[in-house]
GROMACS .gro file of C-alpha atoms in nm:
model
  125
    1MET     CA    1   1.933  -2.313   6.073
    2ASN     CA    2   1.685  -2.491   5.897
    3ILE     CA    3   1.834  -2.388   5.577
    4ILE     CA    4   2.212  -2.483   5.697
    5VAL     CA    5   2.044  -2.849   5.798
    6GLY     CA    6   1.900  -2.823   5.435
    7LEU     CA    7   2.198  -2.743   5.234
    8LEU     CA    8   2.427  -2.995   5.442
    9SER     CA    9   2.159  -3.280   5.389
   10GLY     CA   10   2.131  -3.157   4.998
   11VAL     CA   11   2.517  -3.172   4.957
   12ALA     CA   12   2.521  -3.542   5.153
   13ALA     CA   13   2.281  -3.718   4.991
   14SER     CA   14   2.403  -3.599   4.664
   15MET     CA   15   2.741  -3.738   4.726
   16GLY     CA   16   2.561  -4.063   4.855
   17LEU     CA   17   2.665  -3.991   5.207
   18GLY     CA   18   2.286  -4.023   5.388
   19GLY     CA   19   2.200  -3.676   5.385
   20GLY     CA   20   1.861  -3.824   5.501
   21PHE     CA   21   2.060  -3.924   5.823
   22VAL     CA   22   2.100  -3.558   5.896
   23LEU     CA   23   1.786  -3.465   5.826
   24LEU     CA   24   1.606  -3.710   6.055
   25ILE     CA   25   1.789  -3.645   6.328
   26TYR     CA   26   1.791  -3.296   6.268
   27LEU     CA   27   1.419  -3.307   6.261
   28SER     CA   28   1.342  -3.557   6.533
   29LEU     CA   29   1.593  -3.409   6.829
   30PHE     CA   30   1.610  -3.064   6.745
   31THR     CA   31   1.249  -2.975   6.656
   32ASN     CA   32   1.075  -3.245   6.821
   33THR     CA   33   0.915  -3.313   6.485
   34ASN     CA   34   0.664  -3.620   6.463
   35GLN     CA   35   0.889  -3.954   6.415
   36ALA     CA   36   0.632  -4.044   6.142
   37ILE     CA   37   0.641  -3.674   5.964
   38ALA     CA   38   1.030  -3.644   6.001
   39GLN     CA   39   1.016  -3.961   5.757
   40GLY     CA   40   0.805  -3.819   5.555
   41VAL     CA   41   0.968  -3.521   5.472
   42ASN     CA   42   1.261  -3.700   5.451
   43ILE     CA   43   1.121  -3.918   5.176
   44LEU     CA   44   1.001  -3.581   4.945
   45PHE     CA   45   1.363  -3.406   5.052
   46PHE     CA   46   1.529  -3.736   4.880
   47LEU     CA   47   1.292  -3.794   4.580
   48PRO     CA   48   1.440  -3.541   4.393
   49ILE     CA   49   1.801  -3.629   4.412
   50ALA     CA   50   1.740  -4.022   4.352
   51LEU     CA   51   1.539  -3.907   4.014
   52LEU     CA   52   1.835  -3.726   3.924
   53SER     CA   53   2.046  -3.990   4.013
   54VAL     CA   54   1.892  -4.294   3.821
   55CYS     CA   55   1.882  -4.092   3.539
   56ILE     CA   56   2.257  -3.986   3.547
   57HIS     CA   57   2.317  -4.386   3.580
   58LEU     CA   58   2.049  -4.457   3.325
   59LYS     CA   59   2.256  -4.268   3.092
   60ASN     CA   60   2.585  -4.374   3.162
   61LYS     CA   61   2.448  -4.757   3.136
   62LEU     CA   62   2.488  -4.795   3.501
   63ILE     CA   63   2.204  -5.014   3.629
   64ASP     CA   64   2.065  -5.324   3.503
   65VAL     CA   65   1.689  -5.293   3.481
   66LYS     CA   66   1.577  -5.619   3.537
   67THR     CA   67   1.727  -5.611   3.861
   68VAL     CA   68   1.593  -5.319   3.946
   69ILE     CA   69   1.272  -5.465   3.843
   70LYS     CA   70   1.296  -5.750   4.046
   71TYR     CA   71   1.384  -5.559   4.415
   72SER     CA   72   1.164  -5.302   4.311
   73ILE     CA   73   0.886  -5.494   4.389
   74THR     CA   74   0.944  -5.664   4.688
   75GLY     CA   75   1.107  -5.319   4.821
   76LEU     CA   76   0.743  -5.180   4.754
   77ILE     CA   77   0.528  -5.468   4.920
   78GLY     CA   78   0.831  -5.403   5.239
   79ALA     CA   79   0.767  -5.013   5.239
   80ALA     CA   80   0.365  -5.059   5.241
   81ALA     CA   81   0.433  -5.290   5.532
   82GLY     CA   82   0.621  -5.073   5.705
   83SER     CA   83   0.400  -4.756   5.666
   84LEU     CA   84   0.094  -4.984   5.775
   85LEU     CA   85   0.272  -5.102   6.065
   86SER     CA   86   0.432  -4.749   6.138
   87VAL     CA   87   0.054  -4.597   6.194
   88TYR     CA   88   0.012  -4.854   6.488
   89LEU     CA   89   0.369  -4.827   6.653
   90ASP     CA   90   0.407  -4.553   6.952
   91THR     CA   91   0.651  -4.317   6.837
   92GLU     CA   92   0.902  -4.362   7.135
   93ILE     CA   93   0.908  -4.730   6.996
   94LEU     CA   94   0.947  -4.584   6.579
   95ARG     CA   95   1.255  -4.398   6.722
   96LYS     CA   96   1.411  -4.705   6.964
   97LEU     CA   97   1.396  -4.921   6.637
   98PHE     CA   98   1.543  -4.687   6.403
   99ALA     CA   99   1.818  -4.658   6.642
  100VAL     CA  100   1.918  -4.999   6.657
  101PHE     CA  101   1.865  -4.996   6.266
  102LEU     CA  102   2.147  -4.726   6.210
  103ILE     CA  103   2.353  -4.899   6.464
  104LEU     CA  104   2.338  -5.232   6.315
  105ILE     CA  105   2.393  -5.107   5.967
  106GLY     CA  106   2.700  -4.870   6.060
  107LEU     CA  107   2.827  -5.230   6.225
  108ARG     CA  108   2.749  -5.402   5.913
  109GLU     CA  109   2.934  -5.131   5.732
  110LEU     CA  110   3.238  -5.113   5.951
  111PHE     CA  111   3.291  -5.460   5.979
  112THR     CA  112   3.220  -5.620   5.642
  113LYS     CA  113   3.462  -5.667   5.357
  114LYS     CA  114   3.372  -5.505   5.041
  115ALA     CA  115   3.412  -5.676   4.762
  116SER     CA  116   3.634  -5.570   4.484
  117ASN     CA  117   3.461  -5.384   4.212
  118THR     CA  118   3.755  -5.376   3.958
  119LYS     CA  119   3.791  -5.637   3.685
  120LYS     CA  120   4.059  -5.783   3.585
  121GLN     CA  121   4.176  -5.682   3.207
  122PRO     CA  122   4.303  -5.953   2.953
  123GLN     CA  123   4.670  -5.884   2.900
  124GLU     CA  124   4.771  -5.804   2.545
  125LYS     CA  125   4.974  -5.995   2.360
   0.00000   0.00000   0.00000
């Protein structure tokens, strides 16, 4: 079963569909893995896929490096703060907070209108 879940998570993650979600649910609910350990495994699972994606996007000039640096600094601060906070919170509270977070993100995705990514091309005369 672990191999199947790992394969599904990898395929979903490589397509940008949230493979970490599959992995976290499986580890938390079906293997009774501690939430902090499940999140750590998820991060380790995600890193190779993220690195490959960044390399491909950099090669195709799809990444604005200045924007990445700006948001990476605040993201690292937030990750460190969240990591420290998770040490002091009970596992059940973490699970409930994570569930609420997933529901809120899902609702936002369902009900937020997406901006169009297509740029109007100048008409030739």
